[in-house]
């Protein structure tokens, strides 16, 4: 029940941010992909089952809001939530480097997938990949800084230890 | 496959397969679903949150805007006196020439609660709906020019499709040049508004204003749309690609005005 409430709250917050503050930034060319960010966050915390569920619900609501291609974000975010959730078992989830890389890769993939639907030929492919890479870098940096700040504020690890920690075996 | 995996893992795999299948079905059949009604429910649910989130931004913007508007009000009052005088003269001349008289459009102020679309917004949720007299097809403008059209109406809210919606087309003309074209938003190779359908013999210059043309049945004539930002001609000079900078900063929309659609206005003489 608590998890479901958290899921709904995070979906609402993400969509509100996306339609208000972040839309101004996006118009200036800096796309902060809050959908990818919160999906990564949820999947790292809760694993692949909840990760894909969260991604699917968030994606579906945002597809509905966009008015085109129902299922576009839902499919990508469900798959990415699942993959990140699976990876979270074997990663040091509180590592800044891990968060940076995961956020970059997930945002890049999500943006590329979403932008592919706008492509009307091979002409814009370079521009599309460039836009996805910029969005990936911006989201990774901003997201990692946000997680560091929350970590400092909370005074404890955000995600706890992974099932299998990396490093030399004892 | 489930038998080889632990139960939790198997359940997660099944969930993913179910979500992927549902997403694919929606991708293929989503257009047939009553999305408008669902969006209406979503807009109504989100409207109070949007208002709260935007309150701080609106307050600081209103503070800054107040001083500027005072100055503008004084300027406009002076201009209004002059225009009234010229309006009377214009009316008299139109009567002498046998031209139909123009009626001023009724403007309904609305608040823009949310913008949809990245990186450039393509739709906006407006704070007025059916109960306030807003109808599908009403034109949405801002002080600087055309914003878009109302495409969905809910009881207390509505949704406007902006100029930057790729499926939207606006019949336009280049002011004072009489050159007609159709304005489209294209996303590739980069997002921009493009004026198409121009004859290759038409001559336009950077900086000229683009306004809605009388050919459009959806928009009243002479609403500012933007200015010509770039003219690209092909090597042979047969086609031209004209980029238009929008008159309105769509990403910064906070307030707008709704004009009743043309066919709902009383008939002009």
XYZ file of C-alpha atoms in Angstrom:
439
model
C 0.000 0.000 0.000
C 2.825 2.331 0.976
C 4.677 1.467 -2.245
C 1.599 2.101 -4.378
C 1.048 5.461 -2.687
C 4.706 6.365 -3.282
C 4.392 5.302 -6.912
C 1.331 7.488 -7.517
C 2.921 10.456 -5.706
C 6.124 10.216 -7.734
C 4.160 9.913 -10.995
C 2.172 13.056 -10.129
C 5.277 15.033 -9.112
C 7.163 13.975 -12.263
C 4.315 14.944 -14.583
C 3.786 18.273 -12.827
C 7.473 19.115 -13.115
C 7.474 18.101 -16.755
C 4.503 20.284 -17.682
C 5.615 23.372 -15.744
C 9.205 24.169 -14.755
C 10.998 21.726 -17.048
C 9.040 22.675 -20.156
C 10.622 26.147 -20.017
C 14.102 24.610 -19.868
C 13.252 22.141 -22.625
C 12.285 24.958 -24.971
C 15.776 26.397 -24.505
C 17.285 23.123 -25.681
C 18.012 21.587 -22.276
C 15.748 18.576 -21.928
C 15.834 17.218 -18.403
C 14.149 13.850 -18.830
C 12.309 13.612 -15.544
C 10.449 10.488 -16.742
C 13.717 8.585 -17.203
C 15.107 9.972 -13.946
C 12.241 8.881 -11.711
C 12.007 5.499 -13.442
C 15.700 4.891 -12.703
C 15.191 6.065 -9.142
C 12.253 3.740 -8.572
C 13.862 0.770 -10.287
C 17.114 1.159 -8.320
C 15.140 1.290 -5.094
C 12.510 -1.365 -5.721
C 13.887 -3.797 -8.294
C 12.733 -4.925 -11.693
C 9.087 -5.793 -10.886
C 8.195 -2.403 -9.458
C 10.628 -0.720 -11.855
C 8.778 -1.947 -14.924
C 5.376 -1.295 -13.300
C 6.384 2.253 -12.444
C 7.788 2.840 -15.927
C 4.641 1.488 -17.563
C 2.240 3.582 -15.459
C 4.290 6.768 -15.810
C 4.779 6.212 -19.531
C 1.103 5.533 -20.116
C -0.018 8.700 -18.335
C 2.541 10.785 -20.194
C 1.505 9.201 -23.528
C -2.060 10.152 -22.794
C -0.967 13.690 -22.033
C 1.007 13.917 -25.268
C -1.976 12.820 -27.334
C 0.019 10.819 -29.895
C 1.371 7.293 -30.035
C -0.264 5.820 -26.967
C 2.198 3.237 -25.641
C 5.351 4.973 -26.881
C 6.713 6.054 -23.485
C 5.002 3.165 -21.699
C 6.925 0.520 -23.639
C 10.303 2.220 -23.338
C 10.012 3.109 -19.663
C 8.678 -0.323 -18.674
C 11.619 -1.993 -20.421
C 14.161 0.453 -18.993
C 12.659 0.137 -15.501
C 12.986 -3.622 -15.761
C 16.606 -3.536 -16.960
C 17.695 -1.016 -14.319
C 15.856 -3.021 -11.674
C 17.723 -6.151 -12.725
C 21.035 -4.317 -12.744
C 20.355 -2.843 -9.313
C 20.947 -6.264 -7.762
C 24.563 -6.345 -8.817
C 25.493 -2.641 -8.745
C 26.654 -0.363 -5.975
C 23.545 1.750 -6.269
C 24.744 4.592 -4.056
C 27.873 5.131 -6.113
C 27.818 8.519 -7.841
C 29.537 7.048 -10.906
C 26.941 4.280 -11.194
C 24.081 6.757 -10.977
C 25.732 9.064 -13.525
C 26.263 6.293 -16.071
C 22.833 4.702 -15.599
C 21.052 8.042 -15.864
C 22.966 8.953 -19.008
C 22.357 5.622 -20.756
C 18.685 5.365 -19.771
C 17.928 8.960 -20.746
C 19.771 8.593 -24.045
C 17.842 5.428 -24.909
C 14.496 6.872 -23.833
C 15.033 10.104 -25.747
C 16.243 8.305 -28.875
C 13.227 6.000 -28.819
C 10.786 8.903 -28.282
C 12.377 11.084 -30.957
C 12.377 8.237 -33.486
C 8.612 8.692 -33.745
C 9.149 12.271 -34.943
C 11.696 11.286 -37.570
C 10.418 11.606 -41.117
C 13.495 10.322 -42.923
C 17.196 9.770 -42.379
C 17.986 13.517 -42.693
C 17.418 14.371 -39.056
C 19.091 11.320 -37.545
C 22.280 13.152 -36.564
C 20.322 15.970 -34.986
C 18.146 13.464 -33.141
C 21.105 11.579 -31.680
C 22.753 14.855 -30.702
C 19.593 15.978 -28.934
C 19.321 12.644 -27.126
C 22.971 12.835 -26.046
C 22.564 16.391 -24.721
C 19.429 15.336 -22.846
C 21.310 12.310 -21.470
C 24.224 14.417 -20.246
C 21.983 17.119 -18.743
C 19.708 14.628 -16.987
C 22.649 12.572 -15.713
C 24.380 15.627 -14.240
C 21.269 17.230 -12.757
C 19.917 13.887 -11.523
C 23.176 12.882 -9.875
C 23.490 16.259 -8.150
C 19.887 15.923 -6.934
C 20.616 12.441 -5.564
C 23.789 13.675 -3.822
C 21.823 16.481 -2.182
C 19.085 14.095 -1.059
C 21.756 11.718 0.252
C 23.344 14.525 2.299
C 19.960 15.647 3.541
C 18.901 12.145 4.536
C 22.272 11.346 6.131
C 22.081 7.709 5.027
C 22.406 5.693 1.813
C 19.388 6.157 -0.446
C 19.238 2.656 -1.830
C 21.009 0.491 0.719
C 23.393 -2.259 -0.258
C 23.040 -4.366 -3.353
C 22.647 -8.113 -3.018
C 26.048 -8.625 -4.565
C 28.603 -5.937 -3.846
C 31.382 -5.309 -6.314
C 35.009 -5.499 -5.216
C 37.491 -8.201 -4.269
C 36.146 -11.377 -2.720
C 37.063 -12.038 0.920
C 10.941 -20.551 -19.094
C 9.333 -19.615 -15.767
C 10.348 -22.993 -14.324
C 14.060 -22.196 -14.586
C 13.739 -18.949 -12.685
C 12.965 -18.128 -9.044
C 9.283 -17.190 -8.558
C 9.887 -13.437 -7.994
C 12.055 -13.198 -11.066
C 9.558 -15.170 -13.103
C 6.771 -12.842 -11.976
C 8.805 -9.792 -12.984
C 9.482 -11.294 -16.400
C 5.786 -11.989 -16.887
C 4.954 -8.443 -15.834
C 7.391 -7.035 -18.367
C 5.959 -9.205 -21.126
C 2.438 -8.086 -20.190
C 3.444 -4.395 -20.176
C 5.284 -4.737 -23.486
C 2.303 -6.491 -25.068
C -0.117 -3.863 -23.719
C 2.121 -1.049 -24.978
C 2.367 -2.586 -28.444
C -1.394 -3.066 -28.626
C -1.851 0.574 -27.605
C 0.684 1.720 -30.191
C -1.291 -0.068 -32.880
C -4.835 0.684 -31.709
C -4.479 3.692 -29.368
C -5.872 6.147 -31.893
C -9.254 4.399 -31.714
C -9.561 4.818 -27.948
C -11.505 7.743 -26.427
C -8.321 9.558 -25.436
C -9.994 12.944 -25.268
C -12.273 11.897 -22.396
C -9.359 10.351 -20.498
C -7.269 13.486 -21.009
C -10.197 15.536 -19.713
C -10.234 13.528 -16.497
C -6.437 13.870 -16.218
C -6.549 17.618 -16.832
C -9.250 18.055 -14.184
C -7.252 16.001 -11.670
C -4.017 17.856 -12.351
C -5.432 21.390 -12.590
C -5.315 22.132 -8.816
C -1.713 20.844 -8.598
C -0.711 22.864 -11.647
C -2.151 25.996 -10.067
C -0.209 25.391 -6.831
C 3.070 24.682 -8.650
C 2.666 27.751 -10.828
C 1.566 30.089 -8.023
C 5.077 31.242 -7.059
C 6.156 31.736 -10.640
C 2.976 33.641 -11.451
C 3.350 35.913 -8.427
C 6.905 36.988 -9.214
C 6.096 37.367 -12.915
C 2.994 39.432 -12.089
C 5.078 41.722 -9.887
C 7.552 42.412 -12.700
C 4.843 42.669 -15.287
C 2.828 45.195 -13.317
C 5.239 48.084 -13.776
C 5.664 47.319 -17.462
C 1.906 47.121 -17.989
C 1.325 50.492 -16.343
C 3.637 52.079 -18.875
C 2.044 50.151 -21.710
C -1.443 51.095 -20.588
C -0.574 54.772 -20.755
C 0.903 54.337 -24.246
C -2.100 52.338 -25.438
C -4.596 54.861 -24.125
C -2.944 57.526 -26.223
C -2.860 55.225 -29.223
C -6.478 54.247 -28.634
C -7.642 57.828 -28.927
C -5.895 58.107 -32.287
C -7.216 54.736 -33.494
C -10.806 55.525 -32.547
C -10.580 58.596 -34.655
C -9.132 56.621 -37.560
C -11.689 53.842 -37.000
C -14.558 56.234 -37.560
C -12.882 57.425 -40.736
C -12.250 53.828 -41.838
C -15.860 52.853 -41.218
C -17.060 55.775 -43.307
C -14.689 54.906 -46.155
C -15.702 51.205 -46.089
C -19.348 52.210 -46.305
C -18.589 54.431 -49.285
C -16.729 51.562 -50.988
C -19.452 49.042 -50.153
C -17.148 46.789 -48.097
C -18.400 44.666 -45.209
C -17.743 46.194 -41.827
C -15.379 44.480 -39.414
C -16.527 43.481 -35.991
C -14.127 43.452 -33.066
C -13.523 39.973 -31.666
C -14.552 39.205 -28.105
C -11.508 38.135 -26.118
C -11.846 35.721 -23.222
C -8.776 35.731 -20.951
C -7.581 32.285 -19.841
C -4.727 30.947 -17.760
C -2.324 28.418 -19.261
C -2.134 25.672 -16.645
C 0.226 23.220 -18.300
C 2.249 22.763 -21.452
C 2.721 19.422 -23.183
C 5.540 18.373 -25.507
C 9.317 18.430 -25.592
C 11.472 20.266 -26.417
C 8.902 22.719 -27.790
C 5.396 22.545 -26.295
C 2.754 21.399 -28.764
C -0.373 21.633 -26.592
C -1.584 23.638 -23.626
C -4.203 23.108 -20.933
C -6.369 26.216 -20.526
C -8.297 27.242 -17.415
C -11.639 27.727 -19.181
C -13.935 25.108 -20.643
C -17.437 24.429 -21.887
C -19.062 26.135 -18.904
C -17.197 29.334 -19.754
C -18.311 29.257 -23.367
C -15.143 27.817 -24.889
C -15.797 25.595 -27.905
C -13.737 23.345 -30.124
C -12.285 25.447 -32.911
C -11.967 28.662 -30.912
C -8.785 30.533 -31.679
C -6.188 31.106 -28.964
C -4.017 34.201 -29.116
C -1.600 36.044 -26.906
C -0.693 39.723 -26.871
C 1.968 39.186 -29.537
C 0.009 36.965 -31.892
C -1.475 33.578 -32.704
C -0.978 30.679 -30.294
C -3.199 27.917 -31.717
C -6.714 26.474 -31.603
C -8.896 24.772 -29.023
C -9.122 21.112 -29.986
C -10.657 19.526 -26.899
C -13.139 21.011 -24.449
C -13.929 19.662 -20.990
C -16.476 21.119 -18.521
C -14.103 23.563 -16.801
C -10.894 23.193 -18.823
C -9.851 22.933 -22.422
C -6.864 21.863 -24.448
C -5.363 23.955 -27.208
C -3.170 22.636 -29.983
C -0.338 25.073 -30.579
C 1.296 26.195 -33.812
C 4.081 23.775 -32.965
C 1.899 20.697 -33.358
C 3.278 18.947 -36.467
C -0.235 18.069 -37.705
C -1.374 21.687 -37.537
C -1.383 23.874 -40.656
C -2.199 27.579 -40.796
C -2.981 29.479 -43.991
C -0.809 32.585 -43.884
C 0.320 35.507 -45.936
C 3.381 37.680 -45.842
C 2.212 41.095 -44.767
C 2.270 43.812 -47.399
C 3.763 41.389 -49.961
C 0.507 39.489 -50.522
C 2.426 36.216 -50.757
C 0.291 33.286 -49.595
C 1.559 30.086 -47.995
C 0.826 27.414 -45.417
C 2.645 27.380 -42.106
C 3.778 24.009 -40.728
C 5.918 22.937 -37.806
C 8.611 20.453 -38.729
C 10.823 18.576 -36.313
C 13.557 17.443 -38.664
C 16.336 18.169 -39.361
C 15.649 20.625 -36.506
C 12.456 22.011 -34.978
C 11.160 25.117 -36.803
C 8.111 26.752 -38.350
C 8.221 26.620 -42.142
C 6.096 28.497 -44.645
C 5.374 26.209 -47.582
C 3.338 26.302 -50.759
C 4.893 29.502 -52.049
C 5.369 30.041 -55.712
C 9.062 30.112 -56.641
C 8.530 33.532 -58.185
C 7.342 34.992 -54.872
C 9.853 37.305 -53.320
C 10.008 37.641 -49.568
C 12.595 39.175 -47.275
C 13.904 38.330 -43.842
C 12.128 40.404 -41.216
C 8.756 40.630 -42.989
C 5.746 39.841 -40.827
C 3.655 36.721 -41.423
C -0.049 36.962 -40.595
C -3.053 34.681 -40.953
C -4.619 34.941 -44.377
C -8.217 35.327 -45.382
C -8.037 31.861 -46.949
C -8.110 30.143 -43.583
C -11.547 29.116 -42.369
C -10.161 28.336 -38.932
C -8.491 31.628 -38.103
C -9.611 35.228 -38.490
C -7.555 37.254 -40.932
C -4.540 39.367 -39.973
C -3.506 37.726 -36.707
C 0.276 38.062 -36.349
C 1.972 34.662 -36.581
C 5.669 35.529 -36.762
C 8.408 37.069 -38.845
C 10.492 35.585 -41.619
C 13.742 34.460 -40.057
C 15.492 32.770 -42.991
C 14.913 32.215 -46.687
C 16.668 29.231 -48.211
C 16.475 28.901 -51.987
C 17.670 25.838 -53.823
C 20.490 26.165 -56.334
C 18.106 26.312 -59.304
C 15.833 28.839 -57.606
C 12.718 26.717 -58.132
C 11.774 26.134 -54.550
C 12.266 28.042 -51.369
C 12.222 27.035 -47.768
C 11.079 29.884 -45.540
C 11.634 29.715 -41.813
C 9.347 31.732 -39.572
C 10.200 32.873 -36.057
C 6.971 32.697 -33.999
C 5.565 35.963 -32.678
C 4.658 34.317 -29.380
C 7.136 32.605 -27.061
C 5.170 29.405 -26.719
C 7.388 27.965 -23.993
C 6.667 30.962 -21.747
C 2.902 31.012 -22.095
C 1.167 31.990 -18.881
C -1.954 33.733 -20.084
C -3.783 33.759 -23.372
C -7.062 34.891 -24.912
C -9.702 32.773 -26.575
C -11.552 34.206 -29.570
C -14.833 32.498 -30.497
C -14.416 30.639 -33.772
C -15.353 32.531 -36.870
C -18.619 30.711 -37.633
C -19.991 31.464 -34.142
C -19.593 35.209 -34.558
C -22.636 37.181 -35.649
C -22.742 37.688 -39.373
C -20.974 40.775 -40.589
C -22.944 43.094 -42.701
